[in-house]
Coordinates of C-alpha atoms and ligand atoms in Angstrom, one line a residue:
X180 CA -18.5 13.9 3.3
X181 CA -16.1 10.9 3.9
X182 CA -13.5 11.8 6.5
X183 CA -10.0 9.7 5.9
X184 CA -8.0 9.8 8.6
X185 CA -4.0 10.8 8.0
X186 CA -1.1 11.0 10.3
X187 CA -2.2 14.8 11.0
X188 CA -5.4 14.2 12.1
X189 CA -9.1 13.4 9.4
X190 CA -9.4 15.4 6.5
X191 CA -12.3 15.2 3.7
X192 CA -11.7 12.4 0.9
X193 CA -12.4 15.3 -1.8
X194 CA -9.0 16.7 0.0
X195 CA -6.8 14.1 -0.6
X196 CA -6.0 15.0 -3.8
X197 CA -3.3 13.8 -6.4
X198 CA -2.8 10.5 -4.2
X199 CA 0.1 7.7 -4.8
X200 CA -1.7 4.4 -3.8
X201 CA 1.4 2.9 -2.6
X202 CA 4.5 4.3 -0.7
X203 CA 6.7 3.7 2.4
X204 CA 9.0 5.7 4.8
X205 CA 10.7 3.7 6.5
X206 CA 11.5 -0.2 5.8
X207 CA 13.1 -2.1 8.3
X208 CA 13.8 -5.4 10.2
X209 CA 13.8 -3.2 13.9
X210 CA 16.2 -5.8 15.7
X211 CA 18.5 -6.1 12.7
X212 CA 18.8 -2.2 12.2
X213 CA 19.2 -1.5 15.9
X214 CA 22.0 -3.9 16.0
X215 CA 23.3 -3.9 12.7
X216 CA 22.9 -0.8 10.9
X217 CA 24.5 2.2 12.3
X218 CA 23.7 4.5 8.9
X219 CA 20.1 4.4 10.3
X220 CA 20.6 7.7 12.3
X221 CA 17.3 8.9 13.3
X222 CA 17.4 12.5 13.2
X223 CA 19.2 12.5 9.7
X224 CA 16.5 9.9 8.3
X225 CA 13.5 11.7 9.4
X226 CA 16.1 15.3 7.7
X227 CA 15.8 13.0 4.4
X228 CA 12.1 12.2 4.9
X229 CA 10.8 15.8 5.3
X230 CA 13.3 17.1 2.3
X231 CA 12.1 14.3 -0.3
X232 CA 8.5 14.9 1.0
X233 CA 8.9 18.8 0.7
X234 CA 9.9 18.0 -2.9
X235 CA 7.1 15.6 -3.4
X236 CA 4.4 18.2 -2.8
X237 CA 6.2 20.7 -4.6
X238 CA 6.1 17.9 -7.6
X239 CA 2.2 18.1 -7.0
X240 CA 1.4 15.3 -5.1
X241 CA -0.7 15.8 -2.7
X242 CA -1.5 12.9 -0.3
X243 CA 0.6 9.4 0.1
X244 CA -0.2 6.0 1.0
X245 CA 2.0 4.6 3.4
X246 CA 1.7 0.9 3.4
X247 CA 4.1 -0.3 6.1
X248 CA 2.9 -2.2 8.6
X249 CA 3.7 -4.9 11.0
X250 CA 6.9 -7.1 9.5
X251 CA 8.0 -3.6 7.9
X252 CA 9.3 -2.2 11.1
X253 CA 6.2 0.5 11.3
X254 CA 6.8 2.8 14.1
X255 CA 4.3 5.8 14.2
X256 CA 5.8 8.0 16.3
X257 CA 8.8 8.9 13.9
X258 CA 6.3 8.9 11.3
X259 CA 4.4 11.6 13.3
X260 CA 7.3 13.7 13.8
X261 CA 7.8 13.8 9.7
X262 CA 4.4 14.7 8.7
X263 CA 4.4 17.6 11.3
X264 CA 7.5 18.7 9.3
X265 CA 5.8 18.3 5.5
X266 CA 2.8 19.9 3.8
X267 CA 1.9 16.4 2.2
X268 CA -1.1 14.0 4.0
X269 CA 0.5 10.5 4.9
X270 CA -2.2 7.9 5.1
X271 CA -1.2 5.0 7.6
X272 CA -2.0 1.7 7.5
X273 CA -2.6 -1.4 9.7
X274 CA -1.8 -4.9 9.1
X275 CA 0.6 -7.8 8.8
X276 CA 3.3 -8.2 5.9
X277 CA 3.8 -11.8 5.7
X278 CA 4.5 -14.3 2.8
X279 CA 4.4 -17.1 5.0
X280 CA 3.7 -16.9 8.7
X281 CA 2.0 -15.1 11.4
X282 CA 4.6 -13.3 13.6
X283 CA 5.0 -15.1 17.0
X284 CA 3.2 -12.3 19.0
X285 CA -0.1 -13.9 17.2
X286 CA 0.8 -17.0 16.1
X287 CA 0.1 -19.2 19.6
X288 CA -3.2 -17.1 20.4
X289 CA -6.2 -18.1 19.0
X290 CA -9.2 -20.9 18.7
X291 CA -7.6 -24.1 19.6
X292 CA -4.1 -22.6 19.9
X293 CA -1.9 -22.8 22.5
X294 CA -3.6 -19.9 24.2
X295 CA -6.9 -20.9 23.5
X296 CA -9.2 -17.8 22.7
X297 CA -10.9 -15.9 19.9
X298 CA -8.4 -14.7 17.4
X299 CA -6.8 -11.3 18.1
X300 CA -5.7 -10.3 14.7
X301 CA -8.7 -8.5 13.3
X302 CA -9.4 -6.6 17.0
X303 CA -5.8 -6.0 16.5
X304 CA -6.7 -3.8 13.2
X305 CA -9.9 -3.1 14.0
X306 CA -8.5 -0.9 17.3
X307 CA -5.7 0.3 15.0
X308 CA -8.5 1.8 12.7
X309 CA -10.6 3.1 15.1
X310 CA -8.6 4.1 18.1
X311 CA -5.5 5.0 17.4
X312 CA -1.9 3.0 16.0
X313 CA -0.3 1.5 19.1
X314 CA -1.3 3.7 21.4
X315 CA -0.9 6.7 19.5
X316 CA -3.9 8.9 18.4
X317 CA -2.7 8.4 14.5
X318 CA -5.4 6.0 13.1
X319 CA -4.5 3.7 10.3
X320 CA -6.9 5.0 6.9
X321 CA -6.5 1.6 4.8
X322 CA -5.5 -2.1 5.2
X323 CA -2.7 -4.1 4.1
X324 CA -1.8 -7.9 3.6
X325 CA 0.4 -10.1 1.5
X326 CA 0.5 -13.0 -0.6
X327 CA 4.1 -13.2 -2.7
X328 CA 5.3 -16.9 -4.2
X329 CA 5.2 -19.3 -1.4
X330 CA 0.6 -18.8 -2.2
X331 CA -1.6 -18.7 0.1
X332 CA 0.2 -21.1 2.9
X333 CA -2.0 -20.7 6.9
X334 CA -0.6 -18.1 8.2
X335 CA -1.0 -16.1 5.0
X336 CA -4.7 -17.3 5.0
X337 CA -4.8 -16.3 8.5
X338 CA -4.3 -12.6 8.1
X339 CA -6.4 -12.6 5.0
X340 CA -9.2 -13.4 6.5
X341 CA -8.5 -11.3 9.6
X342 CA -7.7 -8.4 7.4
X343 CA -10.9 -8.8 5.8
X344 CA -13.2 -8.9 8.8
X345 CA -11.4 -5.6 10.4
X346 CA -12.4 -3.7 6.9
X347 CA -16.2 -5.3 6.9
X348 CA -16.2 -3.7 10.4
X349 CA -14.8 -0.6 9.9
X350 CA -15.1 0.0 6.0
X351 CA -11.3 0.4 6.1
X352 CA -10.2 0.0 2.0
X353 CA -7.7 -3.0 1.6
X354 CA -4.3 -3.3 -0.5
X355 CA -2.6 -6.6 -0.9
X356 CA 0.8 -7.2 -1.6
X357 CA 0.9 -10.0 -4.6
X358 CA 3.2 -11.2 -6.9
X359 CA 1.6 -10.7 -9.9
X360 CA 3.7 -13.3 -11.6
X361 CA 2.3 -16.3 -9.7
X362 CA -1.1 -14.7 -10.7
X363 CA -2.0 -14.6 -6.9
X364 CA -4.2 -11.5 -6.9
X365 CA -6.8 -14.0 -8.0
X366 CA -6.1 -15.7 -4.9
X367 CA -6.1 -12.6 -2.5
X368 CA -9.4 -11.8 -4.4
X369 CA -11.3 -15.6 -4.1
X370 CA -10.7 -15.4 -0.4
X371 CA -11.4 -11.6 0.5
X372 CA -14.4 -12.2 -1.4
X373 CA -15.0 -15.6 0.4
X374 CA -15.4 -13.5 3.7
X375 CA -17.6 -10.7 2.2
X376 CA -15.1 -7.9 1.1
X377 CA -16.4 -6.4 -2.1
X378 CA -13.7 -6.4 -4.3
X379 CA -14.7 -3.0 -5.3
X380 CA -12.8 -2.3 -1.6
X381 CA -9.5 -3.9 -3.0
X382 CA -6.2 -2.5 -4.4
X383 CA -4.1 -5.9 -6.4
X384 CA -0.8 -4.5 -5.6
X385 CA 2.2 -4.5 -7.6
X386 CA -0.2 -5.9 -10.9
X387 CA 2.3 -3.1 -12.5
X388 CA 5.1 -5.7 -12.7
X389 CA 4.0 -7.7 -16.1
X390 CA 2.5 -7.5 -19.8
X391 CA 0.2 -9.7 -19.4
X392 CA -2.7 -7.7 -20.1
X393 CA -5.3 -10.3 -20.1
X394 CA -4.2 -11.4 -16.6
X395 CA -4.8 -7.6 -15.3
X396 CA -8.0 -7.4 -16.9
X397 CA -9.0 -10.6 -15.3
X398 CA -8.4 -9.0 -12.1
X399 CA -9.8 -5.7 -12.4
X400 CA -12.7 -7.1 -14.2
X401 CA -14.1 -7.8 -10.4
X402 CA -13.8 -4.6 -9.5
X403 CA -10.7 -4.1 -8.4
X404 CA -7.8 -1.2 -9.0
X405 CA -4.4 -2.3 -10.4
X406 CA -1.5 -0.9 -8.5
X407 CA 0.7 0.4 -11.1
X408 CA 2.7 1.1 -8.3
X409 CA 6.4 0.4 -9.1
X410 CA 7.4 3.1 -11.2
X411 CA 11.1 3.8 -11.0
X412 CA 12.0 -0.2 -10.3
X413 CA 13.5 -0.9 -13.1
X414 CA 14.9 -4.6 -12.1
X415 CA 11.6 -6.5 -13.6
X416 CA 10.1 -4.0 -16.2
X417 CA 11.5 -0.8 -18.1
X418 CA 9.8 2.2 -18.0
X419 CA 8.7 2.5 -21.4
X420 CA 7.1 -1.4 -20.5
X421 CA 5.5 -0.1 -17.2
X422 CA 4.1 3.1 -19.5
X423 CA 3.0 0.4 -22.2
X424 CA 1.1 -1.5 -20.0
X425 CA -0.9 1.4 -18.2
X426 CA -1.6 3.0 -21.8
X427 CA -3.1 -0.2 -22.9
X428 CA -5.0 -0.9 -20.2
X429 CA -6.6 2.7 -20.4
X430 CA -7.3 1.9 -24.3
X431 CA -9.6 -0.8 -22.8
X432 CA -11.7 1.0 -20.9
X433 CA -9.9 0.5 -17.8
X434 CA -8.8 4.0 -16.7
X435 CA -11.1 3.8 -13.6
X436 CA -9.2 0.8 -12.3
X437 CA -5.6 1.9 -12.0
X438 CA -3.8 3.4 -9.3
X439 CA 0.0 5.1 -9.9
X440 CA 2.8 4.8 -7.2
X441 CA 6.4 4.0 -6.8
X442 CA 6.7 1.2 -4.0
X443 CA 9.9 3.9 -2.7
X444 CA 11.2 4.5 0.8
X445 CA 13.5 7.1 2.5
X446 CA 15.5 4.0 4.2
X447 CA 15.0 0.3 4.0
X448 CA 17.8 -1.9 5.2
X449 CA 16.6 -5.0 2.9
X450 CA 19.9 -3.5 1.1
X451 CA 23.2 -2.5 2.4
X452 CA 23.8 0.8 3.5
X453 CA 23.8 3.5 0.0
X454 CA 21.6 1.2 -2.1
X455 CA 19.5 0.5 -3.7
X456 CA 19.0 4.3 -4.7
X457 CA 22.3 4.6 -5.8
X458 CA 22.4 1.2 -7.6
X459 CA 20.1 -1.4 -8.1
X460 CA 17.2 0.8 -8.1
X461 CA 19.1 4.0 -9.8
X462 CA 16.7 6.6 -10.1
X463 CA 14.3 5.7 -8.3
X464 CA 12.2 8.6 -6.1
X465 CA 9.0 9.3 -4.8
X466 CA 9.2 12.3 -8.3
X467 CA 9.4 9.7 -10.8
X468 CA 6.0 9.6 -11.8
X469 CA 5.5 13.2 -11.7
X470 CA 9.2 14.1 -13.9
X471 CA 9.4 10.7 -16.0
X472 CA 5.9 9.3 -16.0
X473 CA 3.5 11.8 -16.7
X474 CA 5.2 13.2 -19.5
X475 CA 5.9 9.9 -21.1
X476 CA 1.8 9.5 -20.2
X477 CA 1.2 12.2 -22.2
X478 CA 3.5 11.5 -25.1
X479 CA 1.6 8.4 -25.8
X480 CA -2.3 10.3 -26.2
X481 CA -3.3 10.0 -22.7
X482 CA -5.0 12.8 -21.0
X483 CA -5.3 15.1 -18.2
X484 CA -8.5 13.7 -17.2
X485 CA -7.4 10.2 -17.8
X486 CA -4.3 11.3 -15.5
X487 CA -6.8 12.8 -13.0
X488 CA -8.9 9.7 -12.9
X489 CA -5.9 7.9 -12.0
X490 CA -4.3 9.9 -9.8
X491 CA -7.1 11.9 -7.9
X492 CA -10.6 9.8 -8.6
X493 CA -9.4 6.7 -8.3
X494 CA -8.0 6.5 -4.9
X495 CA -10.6 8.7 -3.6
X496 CA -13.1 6.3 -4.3
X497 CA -11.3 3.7 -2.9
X498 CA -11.3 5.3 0.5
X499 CA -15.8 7.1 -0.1
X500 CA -17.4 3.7 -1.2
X501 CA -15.2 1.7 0.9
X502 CA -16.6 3.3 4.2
X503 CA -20.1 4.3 2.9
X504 CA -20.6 1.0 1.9
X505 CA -19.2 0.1 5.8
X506 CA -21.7 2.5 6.9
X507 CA -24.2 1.0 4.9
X508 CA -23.9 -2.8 6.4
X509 CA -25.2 -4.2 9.8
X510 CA -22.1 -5.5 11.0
X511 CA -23.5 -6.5 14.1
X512 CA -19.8 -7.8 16.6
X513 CA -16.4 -6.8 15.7
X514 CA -14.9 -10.5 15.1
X515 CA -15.6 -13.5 13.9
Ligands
ZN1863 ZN1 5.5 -1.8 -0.7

């Protein structure tokens, strides 16, 4: 009996259900919205959170993975007040979102920096996991980095690394941010595997957003799942290629690898006020994969166990064996 902790308090990983592997709230650049944005209104957002969330469950998902941390404008206590306000489970996660470099509250702390001392980032996570987010009593259920085009420059590296000592300690699973066109997953996976993460532990997000088959297989061929996790984004990849892509992969015996999921958020002010719901991303909701995905799923031969493995098994195991296998190691101090 694995408990994963969600924004309510831990429930049992056999209750988490039909899970998507990667979702958000909540998107923002705090200092820009508080200064810039005035169609961020607090009460009506967190109105719109509970209603889309409502609908969610009602669409049969049961549990999401909310993967916005640092650099995303994470900020628990609205999240709280939603998920009092929703049948669903929200997991929350710790971490940095960075394509380049460590924000400035870590960047001049650490060994041989300008305040010279260990490095805080993994304690950082490590207290997130195990104590509570910021002070609060929520405590994050998974980890999260990124790596997107500009590779894997130091500060990148930095959190990597930091990200993956927090999850040996605490058996916390991981998901990483990539750009699956730069083929950087292999990168996220050399060095999380370079500081003793087993890859097993390891969600390659966004590997949903190409065709290249052999790449995907390359990467979940060391154990990792695929987050087909952009359904509904139809900028890079139509549906029917997004479907295409899942379908094959499960025709190679991969069906054990793959984790569904939209990418979507209630409000994120990397576009102007209305979008991109209502343009660029038209159509896009946290239903998608339950109205438009599942059928087209099914249309092309795949099964309800297939879709079960996918959307139930899968993540579950990402979160059991992640912290059994914690459980399992002699991790001996909390950083390196
Ligand atoms: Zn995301």
């Amino acid at each position: 009996m694995t408990q994963i902790a969600t924004v309510r308090g831990p429930i049992d990983a056999a209750r988490l259900g039909n899970t998507l592997v990667h979702e958000h709230l909540f998107v923002m650049n705090t200092e820009y919205t508080e200064n810039y944005r005035p169609d961020f209104e607090e009460a009506a957002m967190e109105h719109t959170a509970v209603e889309q969330l409502t609908a969610l469950k009602a669409a049969g998902i049961d549990s999401i993975m909310d993967l916005t941390v640092l650099g995303l404008g994470r900020h628990i206590p609205r999240i709280i007040k939603v998920a009092e306000q929703v049948e669903i489970n929200i997991l929350a996660s710790t971490g940095i979102y960075s394509y380049d470099s460590v924000p400035f509250p870590f960047m001049h702390v650490g060994p041989g920096r300008l305040v010279d001392r260990p490095d805080p980032l993994a304690d950082h996570f490590i207290r997130d996991i195990t104590e509570g987010i910021a002070g609060t009593s929520v405590k994050a259920a998974c980890l999260k980095c990124a790596i997107d085009k500009p590779g894997l420059t130091e500060g990148v590296e930095r959190i990597m690394r930091a990200i993956a000592r927090a999850h040996l300690v605490t058996g916390a699973p991981i998901s990483v941010h990539t750009d699956v066109g730069s083929r950087n997953g292999l990168i996220a996976q050399r060095v999380l595997a370079e500081e003793g993460v087993d890859l097993r532990d390891v969600i390659v997000g966004h590997s949903g957003d190409t065709q290249d088959l052999d790449h995907l297989m390359e990467i979940a061929d060391q154990g990792s799942i695929l987050g087909m996790d952009r359904f509904g984004m139809h900028t890079t990849m139509t549906h029917d290629q997004r479907v295409d892509i899942v379908v094959r992969l499960i025709e190679r015996g991969y069906v054990d690898r793959i984790g569904l999921s939209h990418d979507n958020f209630c409000y994120a002010d990397h576009f102007p006020a209305g979008e991109p719901h209502n343009g660029v991303f038209k159509g896009l909701r946290y239903t998608y994969i339950s109205e438009e995905v599942l059928p087209s799923l099914r249309e092309r031969g795949i099964t309800e166990g297939q879709i079960h493995q996918m959307l139930v098994e899968n993540p579950r195991r990402h979160f059991e064996d992640s912290y059994r296998r914690a459980a399992g190691r002699d991790i001996g101090s909390a950083t390196a």
